[in-house]
Short mmCIF file of C-alpha atoms and ligand atoms in Angstrom, two decimals:
data_model
loop_
_atom_site.label_atom_id
_atom_site.label_comp_id
_atom_site.label_asym_id
_atom_site.label_seq_id
_atom_site.Cartn_x
_atom_site.Cartn_y
_atom_site.Cartn_z
CA MET A 33 104.35 104.94 59.61
CA GLU A 34 107.07 102.28 59.42
CA LYS A 35 110.10 104.05 60.69
CA SER A 36 113.29 103.46 62.58
CA ALA A 37 114.38 105.57 65.55
CA GLN A 38 118.12 106.06 65.42
CA MET A 39 120.48 106.98 68.20
CA PHE A 40 122.39 110.28 68.24
CA ILE A 41 126.01 109.81 69.24
CA ALA A 42 128.88 112.26 68.80
CA GLY A 43 126.71 114.46 66.61
CA GLU A 44 125.68 111.67 64.21
CA TRP A 45 122.42 109.74 63.82
CA CYS A 46 123.25 106.05 63.80
CA ASP A 47 121.88 102.52 64.03
CA GLY A 48 122.78 100.27 66.96
CA GLN A 49 125.39 97.57 67.27
CA ASN A 50 122.72 95.35 68.89
CA GLY A 51 120.16 95.61 66.11
CA SER A 52 116.70 96.94 66.82
CA ALA A 53 113.45 96.32 68.69
CA GLU A 54 109.86 96.74 67.65
CA VAL A 55 107.80 99.79 68.63
CA VAL A 56 104.07 99.14 69.08
CA ASP A 57 101.09 101.49 68.85
CA PRO A 58 99.24 100.98 72.16
CA ALA A 59 95.89 101.96 70.63
CA THR A 60 95.97 99.32 67.89
CA GLY A 61 98.66 96.82 68.79
CA GLU A 62 100.17 97.43 65.35
CA THR A 63 103.89 97.80 64.78
CA VAL A 64 104.85 101.43 64.35
CA GLY A 65 108.46 100.73 63.44
CA ALA A 66 111.74 99.95 65.11
CA VAL A 67 114.19 101.43 67.57
CA ALA A 68 117.98 101.02 67.45
CA LEU A 69 119.62 99.19 70.34
CA ALA A 70 123.08 100.15 71.57
CA GLY A 71 125.94 97.76 72.15
CA THR A 72 129.07 98.50 74.12
CA SER A 73 130.89 99.99 71.12
CA ASP A 74 128.05 102.53 70.72
CA LEU A 75 128.18 103.32 74.43
CA ASN A 76 131.95 103.75 74.33
CA LEU A 77 131.57 106.17 71.45
CA ALA A 78 128.97 108.11 73.44
CA LEU A 79 131.20 108.16 76.54
CA ASP A 80 134.20 109.44 74.58
CA ALA A 81 132.09 112.06 72.81
CA ALA A 82 130.44 113.31 76.02
CA ASP A 83 133.78 113.41 77.80
CA ALA A 84 135.49 115.37 75.01
CA ALA A 85 132.53 117.72 74.66
CA PHE A 86 132.50 118.41 78.42
CA LYS A 87 135.94 119.97 78.17
CA VAL A 88 134.54 122.52 75.72
CA TRP A 89 130.94 122.93 76.88
CA SER A 90 131.85 123.45 80.55
CA LEU A 91 134.11 126.35 79.49
CA THR A 92 131.57 127.85 77.09
CA SER A 93 130.13 130.97 78.69
CA ALA A 94 126.87 130.52 80.55
CA PHE A 95 125.47 133.31 78.39
CA GLU A 96 126.26 131.44 75.18
CA ARG A 97 124.94 128.14 76.54
CA SER A 98 121.76 129.86 77.58
CA GLY A 99 121.23 131.28 74.08
CA LEU A 100 121.58 127.85 72.46
CA LEU A 101 119.19 126.27 74.94
CA ARG A 102 116.62 128.99 74.36
CA LYS A 103 116.90 128.35 70.65
CA ALA A 104 116.21 124.65 71.25
CA ALA A 105 113.16 125.61 73.34
CA GLY A 106 111.88 127.75 70.47
CA LEU A 107 112.28 124.87 67.98
CA LEU A 108 110.47 122.52 70.34
CA ARG A 109 107.52 124.92 70.54
CA GLU A 110 107.45 125.29 66.74
CA ARG A 111 107.40 121.51 66.31
CA ALA A 112 104.86 120.76 69.08
CA GLU A 113 102.14 119.52 66.72
CA GLU A 114 104.41 117.17 64.79
CA ILE A 115 106.15 115.83 67.91
CA GLY A 116 102.83 115.54 69.76
CA ARG A 117 101.51 113.32 66.94
CA LEU A 118 104.52 111.02 67.19
CA MET A 119 103.95 110.75 70.92
CA VAL A 120 100.28 109.81 70.51
CA ARG A 121 101.24 107.05 68.10
CA GLU A 122 103.87 105.50 70.34
CA GLN A 123 102.49 106.30 73.82
CA GLY A 124 98.73 106.66 73.34
CA LYS A 125 97.84 109.83 75.27
CA PRO A 126 95.33 112.30 73.78
CA LEU A 127 96.85 114.72 71.28
CA ALA A 128 96.07 117.80 73.39
CA GLU A 129 97.95 116.26 76.34
CA ALA A 130 100.86 115.32 74.09
CA LYS A 131 101.12 118.82 72.61
CA GLY A 132 100.76 120.36 76.05
CA GLU A 133 103.63 118.20 77.26
CA VAL A 134 105.86 119.34 74.40
CA ILE A 135 105.09 123.02 74.94
CA GLY A 136 105.49 122.72 78.71
CA SER A 137 108.85 121.04 78.14
CA ALA A 138 110.06 124.07 76.19
CA ASP A 139 109.39 126.09 79.36
CA HIS A 140 111.65 123.69 81.26
CA ILE A 141 114.45 124.34 78.78
CA ASP A 142 113.98 128.11 79.13
CA TRP A 143 114.14 127.81 82.91
CA ALA A 144 117.37 125.79 82.78
CA ALA A 145 118.80 128.22 80.22
CA GLU A 146 118.21 131.18 82.53
CA GLU A 147 119.01 129.48 85.82
CA GLY A 148 122.28 128.18 84.36
CA ARG A 149 123.42 131.82 84.19
CA ARG A 150 122.96 132.13 87.93
CA MET A 151 125.28 129.37 89.14
CA TYR A 152 126.86 131.82 91.55
CA GLY A 153 129.71 130.87 93.81
CA ARG A 154 130.52 132.90 96.92
CA VAL A 155 133.33 134.79 98.59
CA ILE A 156 133.78 133.64 102.17
CA PRO A 157 135.33 136.09 104.66
CA ALA A 158 138.72 134.70 105.70
CA ARG A 159 140.32 134.70 109.13
CA ALA A 160 143.38 136.58 107.85
CA PRO A 161 143.37 139.79 105.80
CA ASN A 162 145.72 138.37 103.14
CA VAL A 163 143.69 135.22 102.47
CA GLN A 164 141.03 135.06 99.78
CA GLN A 165 138.44 132.26 99.99
CA ILE A 166 136.11 131.47 97.12
CA ALA A 167 133.66 128.60 96.70
CA TYR A 168 132.90 127.90 93.03
CA ARG A 169 129.99 125.86 91.77
CA LEU A 170 131.12 123.86 88.77
CA PRO A 171 129.43 121.41 86.41
CA LEU A 172 129.92 117.82 87.58
CA GLY A 173 130.90 116.27 84.25
CA VAL A 174 129.22 113.69 82.07
CA VAL A 175 125.68 112.77 83.15
CA ALA A 176 124.03 109.40 82.50
CA GLY A 177 120.26 109.94 82.28
CA PHE A 178 117.47 107.33 82.15
CA SER A 179 114.00 108.57 81.29
CA PRO A 180 110.67 106.69 81.20
CA TRP A 181 107.86 106.20 78.69
CA ASN A 182 104.96 107.90 80.49
CA PHE A 183 106.10 111.45 79.64
CA PRO A 184 108.60 110.81 76.84
CA ILE A 185 109.51 114.47 76.37
CA SER A 186 109.04 116.14 79.73
CA GLN A 187 110.96 113.51 81.69
CA ALA A 188 113.88 113.55 79.26
CA VAL A 189 113.92 117.33 79.02
CA ARG A 190 114.38 117.86 82.76
CA LYS A 191 117.53 115.78 82.60
CA ILE A 192 118.95 117.17 79.37
CA ALA A 193 118.18 120.84 80.03
CA GLY A 194 119.33 120.76 83.65
CA ALA A 195 122.63 119.14 82.71
CA LEU A 196 123.31 121.40 79.75
CA GLY A 197 122.23 124.56 81.56
CA VAL A 198 125.06 124.31 84.09
CA GLY A 199 127.68 123.04 81.63
CA CYS A 200 127.45 119.24 81.93
CA THR A 201 127.16 116.94 78.93
CA ILE A 202 124.78 114.00 78.85
CA ILE A 203 124.19 110.51 77.54
CA ILE A 204 120.49 109.91 77.85
CA LYS A 205 118.88 106.51 77.47
CA CYS A 206 115.38 107.25 76.42
CA PRO A 207 112.58 104.68 76.60
CA GLU A 208 112.53 102.05 73.88
CA GLU A 209 108.69 102.12 73.92
CA THR A 210 108.53 105.80 72.94
CA PRO A 211 111.67 106.59 70.96
CA TYR A 212 110.35 108.78 68.15
CA SER A 213 109.27 111.82 70.12
CA CYS A 214 112.47 111.61 72.20
CA ALA A 215 114.56 111.61 69.03
CA GLU A 216 112.76 114.73 67.83
CA LEU A 217 113.46 116.41 71.15
CA VAL A 218 117.17 115.71 70.70
CA ARG A 219 116.95 116.97 67.11
CA CYS A 220 115.81 120.34 68.48
CA PHE A 221 119.08 120.59 70.45
CA GLU A 222 121.04 119.53 67.37
CA ASP A 223 119.28 122.06 65.12
CA ALA A 224 119.79 124.80 67.71
CA GLY A 225 123.55 124.36 67.25
CA ILE A 226 124.47 122.58 70.49
CA PRO A 227 127.99 121.26 69.77
CA ARG A 228 128.56 117.60 68.92
CA GLY A 229 128.89 115.25 71.86
CA VAL A 230 127.06 117.52 74.31
CA VAL A 231 123.80 115.55 73.99
CA ASN A 232 123.98 111.85 73.15
CA LEU A 233 120.85 109.77 72.80
CA VAL A 234 120.89 105.98 73.11
CA TYR A 235 118.36 103.18 73.44
CA GLY A 236 119.08 99.60 74.39
CA VAL A 237 118.41 96.83 76.86
CA PRO A 238 117.90 99.07 79.93
CA LYS A 239 119.79 96.86 82.38
CA GLU A 240 122.75 96.42 80.05
CA VAL A 241 122.99 100.13 79.29
CA SER A 242 122.73 101.31 82.91
CA GLU A 243 125.18 98.69 84.18
CA TYR A 244 127.69 99.79 81.55
CA LEU A 245 127.25 103.55 81.74
CA ILE A 246 127.00 104.20 85.48
CA PRO A 247 130.39 102.72 86.44
CA ALA A 248 132.10 104.21 83.35
CA ASP A 249 134.87 106.61 84.22
CA PRO A 250 133.73 109.93 82.71
CA VAL A 251 130.21 109.60 84.16
CA ARG A 252 129.95 111.71 87.32
CA MET A 253 126.21 111.85 87.80
CA VAL A 254 123.22 109.56 87.33
CA THR A 255 119.64 110.72 87.00
CA PHE A 256 116.77 108.24 86.73
CA THR A 257 112.98 108.42 86.63
CA GLY A 258 111.10 105.16 86.87
CA SER A 259 110.03 102.45 89.24
CA ILE A 260 111.20 102.06 92.84
CA PRO A 261 112.84 98.62 92.37
CA VAL A 262 114.87 99.81 89.37
CA GLY A 263 115.73 103.05 91.18
CA LYS A 264 117.10 101.11 94.11
CA THR A 265 119.29 99.01 91.81
CA LEU A 266 120.66 102.04 89.97
CA GLY A 267 121.20 103.86 93.27
CA GLU A 268 123.23 100.90 94.54
CA ILE A 269 125.43 100.89 91.44
CA ALA A 270 125.90 104.65 91.66
CA ALA A 271 126.84 104.38 95.35
CA ARG A 272 129.37 101.63 94.63
CA TYR A 273 131.18 103.93 92.20
CA VAL A 274 130.51 107.12 94.21
CA LYS A 275 128.48 108.78 91.48
CA ARG A 276 126.07 111.59 92.35
CA CYS A 277 122.50 110.38 91.89
CA THR A 278 119.02 111.84 91.53
CA LEU A 279 116.18 109.33 91.75
CA GLU A 280 112.62 110.30 90.87
CA LEU A 281 110.66 107.14 91.61
CA GLY A 282 107.10 106.07 92.05
CA GLY A 283 104.55 107.10 94.61
CA HIS A 284 101.06 106.27 95.84
CA SER A 285 99.67 109.71 96.40
CA PRO A 286 96.83 110.29 98.86
CA PHE A 287 93.99 112.68 98.04
CA VAL A 288 92.32 113.86 101.25
CA VAL A 289 88.98 115.71 101.32
CA ALA A 290 88.42 117.26 104.76
CA GLU A 291 85.12 118.09 106.43
CA ASP A 292 85.29 121.78 105.48
CA ALA A 293 86.36 121.15 101.86
CA ASP A 294 84.76 122.46 98.68
CA VAL A 295 83.59 119.00 97.57
CA ASP A 296 82.61 119.93 94.03
CA ALA A 297 86.04 121.40 93.36
CA ALA A 298 87.60 118.26 94.84
CA VAL A 299 85.52 115.98 92.57
CA GLN A 300 86.49 117.94 89.50
CA LEU A 301 90.20 117.88 90.28
CA ALA A 302 90.13 114.22 91.34
CA ALA A 303 88.69 113.12 87.99
CA THR A 304 91.12 115.28 86.02
CA LEU A 305 94.24 114.21 87.91
CA LYS A 306 93.40 110.54 88.33
CA PHE A 307 92.77 109.78 84.66
CA ARG A 308 95.29 112.11 83.00
CA ASN A 309 97.67 110.01 80.90
CA ALA A 310 95.48 107.01 81.84
CA GLY A 311 96.75 107.27 85.41
CA GLN A 312 100.35 106.61 84.36
CA VAL A 313 101.72 109.56 86.28
CA CYS A 314 104.13 109.12 89.19
CA ALA A 315 102.39 111.90 91.13
CA ALA A 316 98.82 110.86 90.25
CA PRO A 317 96.44 110.62 93.23
CA SER A 318 95.85 106.94 93.91
CA ARG A 319 94.19 106.68 97.35
CA PHE A 320 91.14 108.85 97.96
CA TYR A 321 90.28 109.52 101.62
CA ILE A 322 86.96 111.38 101.97
CA HIS A 323 85.40 112.72 105.15
CA ASP A 324 82.21 110.80 106.14
CA THR A 325 79.97 113.81 105.62
CA HIS A 326 81.01 114.12 101.98
CA TYR A 327 81.65 110.50 101.11
CA GLU A 328 78.40 109.82 99.19
CA ARG A 329 78.47 113.13 97.37
CA PHE A 330 82.12 112.78 96.40
CA LEU A 331 81.66 109.19 95.28
CA ASP A 332 78.58 110.00 93.19
CA GLY A 333 80.30 112.94 91.54
CA PHE A 334 83.55 111.07 90.96
CA VAL A 335 81.82 108.00 89.52
CA ALA A 336 79.69 110.18 87.24
CA ALA A 337 82.76 112.07 86.03
CA SER A 338 84.61 108.80 85.44
CA LYS A 339 81.73 107.36 83.42
CA GLU A 340 81.56 110.48 81.28
CA LEU A 341 85.20 110.32 80.26
CA LYS A 342 85.63 109.64 76.57
CA VAL A 343 88.16 106.83 76.16
CA GLY A 344 89.69 106.08 72.78
CA SER A 345 92.54 106.70 70.40
CA GLY A 346 94.52 109.79 71.31
CA PHE A 347 94.00 111.04 67.75
CA GLU A 348 90.21 111.07 68.07
CA VAL A 349 88.73 114.51 68.73
CA GLY A 350 87.29 114.84 72.23
CA VAL A 351 89.05 111.78 73.66
CA GLN A 352 90.09 112.38 77.27
CA MET A 353 91.84 109.13 78.06
CA GLY A 354 93.87 106.97 75.72
CA PRO A 355 95.07 103.38 76.06
CA LEU A 356 97.62 102.26 78.61
CA ALA A 357 101.07 102.67 77.16
CA ASN A 358 101.96 98.99 77.10
CA ALA A 359 100.41 95.57 77.60
CA ARG A 360 102.23 95.17 80.96
CA ARG A 361 100.08 97.93 82.46
CA LEU A 362 96.88 96.37 81.12
CA ASP A 363 97.75 93.06 82.78
CA ALA A 364 98.62 94.90 86.00
CA MET A 365 95.20 96.64 86.07
CA GLU A 366 93.40 93.32 85.73
CA VAL A 367 95.44 91.87 88.60
CA PHE A 368 94.79 94.90 90.86
CA VAL A 369 91.02 94.71 90.32
CA ALA A 370 90.82 90.92 90.75
CA ASP A 371 92.83 91.07 93.98
CA ALA A 372 90.70 93.90 95.39
CA VAL A 373 87.41 92.20 94.51
CA ASP A 374 88.65 88.92 96.00
CA ARG A 375 89.24 90.78 99.25
CA GLY A 376 85.75 92.27 99.30
CA ALA A 377 86.05 95.52 97.32
CA LYS A 378 83.08 96.71 95.26
CA ILE A 379 83.34 98.11 91.76
CA ALA A 380 81.52 101.46 91.60
CA THR A 381 82.39 101.84 87.92
CA GLY A 382 84.74 100.29 85.37
CA GLY A 383 86.98 97.39 86.27
CA ARG A 384 87.46 95.84 82.85
CA ARG A 385 89.48 96.00 79.71
CA ILE A 386 87.70 97.72 76.80
CA GLY A 387 87.54 95.62 73.62
CA ASN A 388 90.30 93.26 72.58
CA LYS A 389 92.44 95.55 70.45
CA GLY A 390 94.84 98.03 72.01
CA ASN A 391 95.47 98.53 75.73
CA PHE A 392 92.22 100.24 76.71
CA PHE A 393 90.95 99.97 80.29
CA GLU A 394 87.85 101.50 81.83
CA PRO A 395 88.22 104.42 84.24
CA THR A 396 87.66 102.49 87.45
CA VAL A 397 86.46 103.46 90.93
CA LEU A 398 86.47 100.93 93.78
CA THR A 399 84.93 101.14 97.26
CA ASP A 400 84.96 99.02 100.42
CA ILE A 401 88.54 98.14 99.76
CA PRO A 402 90.60 96.68 102.59
CA GLU A 403 93.89 98.38 103.43
CA ASP A 404 95.85 95.22 102.62
CA ALA A 405 94.62 94.94 99.01
CA SER A 406 97.57 95.26 96.65
CA LEU A 407 95.99 98.38 95.14
CA MET A 408 96.33 100.12 98.51
CA VAL A 409 99.97 99.17 98.88
CA ASP A 410 101.50 99.04 95.38
CA GLU A 411 101.51 101.98 93.00
CA PRO A 412 98.65 101.36 90.51
CA PHE A 413 100.14 103.48 87.70
CA GLY A 414 96.86 103.23 85.84
CA PRO A 415 93.23 104.42 85.83
CA ILE A 416 92.04 102.81 89.09
CA ALA A 417 90.87 104.84 92.08
CA PRO A 418 90.06 103.39 95.52
CA VAL A 419 87.74 105.67 97.55
CA LEU A 420 87.58 105.34 101.34
CA PRO A 421 85.66 107.25 104.04
CA PHE A 422 87.23 108.67 107.20
CA SER A 423 85.86 110.27 110.36
CA SER A 424 88.83 112.18 111.79
CA LEU A 425 91.40 114.15 109.87
CA GLU A 426 94.16 112.80 112.12
CA SER A 427 93.34 109.22 111.09
CA ALA A 428 93.20 110.18 107.40
CA ILE A 429 96.62 111.82 107.62
CA GLU A 430 97.97 108.79 109.43
CA LYS A 431 96.71 106.49 106.65
CA ALA A 432 97.97 108.86 103.98
CA ASN A 433 101.45 108.66 105.51
CA ALA A 434 101.41 104.92 106.16
CA LEU A 435 103.21 103.73 103.01
CA PRO A 436 106.95 103.75 102.42
CA TYR A 437 106.49 106.12 99.45
CA ALA A 438 106.01 109.86 99.71
CA LEU A 439 106.09 111.62 96.36
CA ALA A 440 102.97 113.82 96.24
CA ALA A 441 99.87 114.44 98.35
CA PHE A 442 96.70 116.34 97.47
CA ALA A 443 94.14 117.72 99.87
CA PHE A 444 91.05 119.88 100.08
CA GLY A 445 90.00 121.97 103.09
CA THR A 446 89.12 125.61 103.69
CA SER A 447 89.78 126.73 107.27
CA GLN A 448 93.25 127.87 108.21
CA LYS A 449 93.33 125.15 110.87
CA THR A 450 92.57 122.37 108.36
CA VAL A 451 94.98 123.69 105.76
CA ASP A 452 97.68 123.98 108.40
CA GLN A 453 97.03 120.46 109.65
CA LEU A 454 97.15 119.06 106.12
CA SER A 455 100.19 120.96 104.91
CA LYS A 456 102.21 120.17 108.03
CA GLY A 457 100.88 116.65 108.56
CA LEU A 458 101.04 115.15 105.07
CA GLU A 459 104.38 113.52 104.50
CA ALA A 460 105.35 113.98 100.84
CA GLY A 461 107.93 115.71 98.71
CA MET A 462 105.13 117.82 97.20
CA VAL A 463 101.85 118.77 98.88
CA SER A 464 99.21 120.55 96.84
CA ILE A 465 96.16 121.96 98.59
CA ASN A 466 92.86 123.02 96.97
CA HIS A 467 94.35 122.89 93.47
CA PHE A 468 96.96 121.18 91.31
CA GLY A 469 100.11 123.17 91.88
CA ILE A 470 103.12 120.99 91.25
CA ALA A 471 105.55 120.25 88.40
CA SER A 472 106.27 123.71 86.99
CA PRO A 473 109.86 124.34 85.87
CA GLU A 474 110.63 126.75 88.70
CA THR A 475 109.46 124.51 91.55
CA PRO A 476 111.23 121.45 92.98
CA PHE A 477 109.79 118.08 91.94
CA GLY A 478 110.89 115.10 93.99
CA GLY A 479 109.98 112.63 96.67
CA MET A 480 110.66 111.65 100.25
CA LYS A 481 111.16 108.14 101.67
CA GLU A 482 111.32 105.45 98.97
CA SER A 483 110.00 107.83 96.31
CA GLY A 484 113.56 108.91 95.72
CA TYR A 485 116.07 111.60 96.47
CA GLY A 486 117.02 114.89 94.91
CA SER A 487 114.75 117.11 92.85
CA GLU A 488 114.18 117.97 89.26
CA GLY A 489 113.00 121.52 88.60
CA GLY A 490 113.57 124.61 90.68
CA VAL A 491 117.02 125.74 91.80
CA GLU A 492 117.27 122.36 93.55
CA GLY A 493 117.05 120.62 90.18
CA MET A 494 119.97 122.65 88.87
CA ASP A 495 122.04 122.09 92.01
CA ALA A 496 121.94 118.36 91.29
CA PHE A 497 124.33 118.87 88.36
CA VAL A 498 126.99 120.99 90.11
CA THR A 499 129.81 120.33 92.51
CA THR A 500 131.62 122.72 94.84
CA LYS A 501 135.26 123.64 94.48
CA PHE A 502 136.74 125.74 97.25
CA ILE A 503 139.91 127.75 96.60
CA SER A 504 141.87 129.46 99.36
CA THR A 505 144.65 131.82 98.23
CA LEU A 506 147.28 133.62 100.25
CA VAL A 507 147.65 136.90 98.37
P1 LIG B 261 110.11 98.82 84.96
O1 LIG B 261 110.39 98.88 86.40
O2 LIG B 261 110.63 97.66 84.19
O3 LIG B 261 110.71 100.10 84.20
C1 LIG B 261 110.50 101.42 84.62
C2 LIG B 261 111.42 102.32 83.77
O4 LIG B 261 112.79 102.02 84.08
C3 LIG B 261 111.31 102.08 82.27
O5 LIG B 261 111.43 103.33 81.63
C4 LIG B 261 112.47 101.15 81.92
O6 LIG B 261 112.96 101.35 80.61
C5 LIG B 261 113.51 101.58 82.92
N1 LIG B 261 114.37 100.50 83.37
C6 LIG B 261 114.01 99.25 83.73
N2 LIG B 261 115.06 98.54 84.15
C7 LIG B 261 116.14 99.37 84.05
C8 LIG B 261 117.52 99.24 84.35
N3 LIG B 261 118.03 98.11 84.88
N4 LIG B 261 118.33 100.29 84.10
C9 LIG B 261 117.85 101.44 83.60
N5 LIG B 261 116.55 101.64 83.32
C10 LIG B 261 115.70 100.61 83.55
O7 LIG B 261 108.57 98.92 84.80
P2 LIG B 261 107.62 99.29 83.60
O8 LIG B 261 106.73 98.14 83.38
O9 LIG B 261 108.32 99.88 82.42
O10 LIG B 261 106.84 100.44 84.33
C11 LIG B 261 105.96 100.15 85.39
C12 LIG B 261 106.36 100.76 86.67
O11 LIG B 261 107.37 101.72 86.54
C13 LIG B 261 105.17 101.49 87.24
O12 LIG B 261 104.53 100.69 88.17
C14 LIG B 261 105.73 102.72 87.86
O13 LIG B 261 105.88 102.53 89.23
C15 LIG B 261 107.09 102.88 87.30
N6 LIG B 261 107.27 104.07 86.46
C16 LIG B 261 107.44 105.24 87.10
C17 LIG B 261 107.61 106.38 86.35
C18 LIG B 261 107.78 107.71 87.03
O14 LIG B 261 107.48 108.71 86.42
N7 LIG B 261 108.28 107.73 88.26
C19 LIG B 261 107.62 106.31 84.97
C20 LIG B 261 107.46 105.08 84.34
C21 LIG B 261 107.31 103.94 85.11
#
C-alpha cells in the first residue's frame, strides 16, 4: 500500500502547500505512504471555507443536521472493516480493537446527532409583566480541533460530531502518523452530504498549524487531545486570544484493589485495561496499588495474564497487543524501565523490546519500585505496570491522589463503606469501580487538575461548543 493521504478543504481533496511526510507501519518499520502537509495558504482556504459554511450550517435546522450526521454514522459502520484495516497498518493495534473503535465512534456521531436537537434555551421569568427574557444557546462558530494518533477515529470523531451536532463548523488537524483512517472518517461525512466547508481536514507540522489556526479570527473554539505540555501551550495561546478551549490531556491513573475486593475480577480487568492499545490510552491504569492481603495473589495472576498475551502484528489472528505506535514510545519504554531498575525496581515480567523490527515491547510488570522513579511520576503511555502493596486504604488513596494529574481512577472493593471511601476519596475526572465504565458517548469524559478542562461526551461535551445569548424584550 503506497498511498498518499490528502487533506479535505472546502469540499475538495487536495495536496499540501508544504509537500508531504512519510507514514510508517509500526509493525514493520516499512513506509506505508505519505501524508500531505498544509501551508498557510491551505489553512487560509480552510478558515474561509469553515467561516462561510458556518453561516449556513448554524442556520440549518437541528433536525436536518441530525439526519446528515446519522447518515455519516451509518456509513462509518458499513466501512468499519476497511477503515479498521487502514488503522492497523498505520497505528498497529489489533484488528478487532480497530474495528471496535470505528463502530464505537459511529455511536458517538449518533449521540451528537440526537443531542444536537436538544440544545434548549430557556425562558426566564422577568421582573415586569411586559418584559420577555430568553436565553438562547447558540453554536460558537468555527472550531479548531487537534486529535492524536492513539485512537485516530474515536478522538477525532468526538470533536467533529460534537461541533457539527450543535451547528459549528470545524477544521480538524488529524495526526500525521495515522492519516488514512482519519481521511476515511471525513469521507463518511462528505458522502453523507454534509455541505462543503463544514468539515475541513488538514495535516501539517503540528506547532505551525496550531499557532496559525488558534489566533485566526473566525476560530472561536479550540479542542485538543494529547500530552500535558502541548495542552498547556495550546491553552496559553487560546487564552491570549480569548478562545474557548477544551483540553483532554494525559493522566497517570491509579488502580486500587481494597481488602474486600474480588481479586480475580481485578486481575482480569487490570490485564485487559493495561495492555489495550499497547497501553497508549490516556485513561489506562498505570499505578497499581494492592492491599497487602492480596498482593501476592494479584501479582501472580497479573504476571501470568501478561505473559499469556499474544503480541504481534495487529493483522495476525489472536493477537492481543500490537506494536507501539511510533519509535518515540519504544525509546520511552526503555528509558522508564532502565530508570526504575537503576532505582531498585524488580522486573516481574517483560522489560525489553521484542525483536529488532517494528516497535514491539513486552508486556511489563515491575515491583519494588520507589515512588520517585520516573514511571511513578510521568505518564508511561505504554505497556508497563508498576505494582505496589499498601496496608491502609487511606494511604492508598493518598498516593493515588498525589500526582498533579487526575484523569481516571479504577478501584475494586465490595462493602458499601469501601466503595463510598473510594468513590468519594479518589480525585479524578472519572472514577470507575468494580468494572470498566467510562468513555461511552452519553457520559462525560475529561480530567481534573493538569489532566485538562472541559469534557468530551455527555451533555457536557456538547455544551463545550455552544455559547449563551440572552435577549430581553420590552413587549
Ligand atoms: P507530543 O507531546 O509531541 O504530541 C502529542 C500529540 O499532540 C500528537 O498528536 C501531536 O501531533 C500533537 N502536537 C504536538 N505538538 C503540537 C502543537 N504544538 N500543536 C498542536 N498539536 C501538537 O507527544 P507524542 O510523542 O506524539 O505522544 C506522547 C505523549 O503524548 C504521551 O506521553 C501522552 O502523554 C500524550 N498523548 C496523549 C494522548 C491522549 O489521549 N490524551 C494521545 C496521544 C498522546
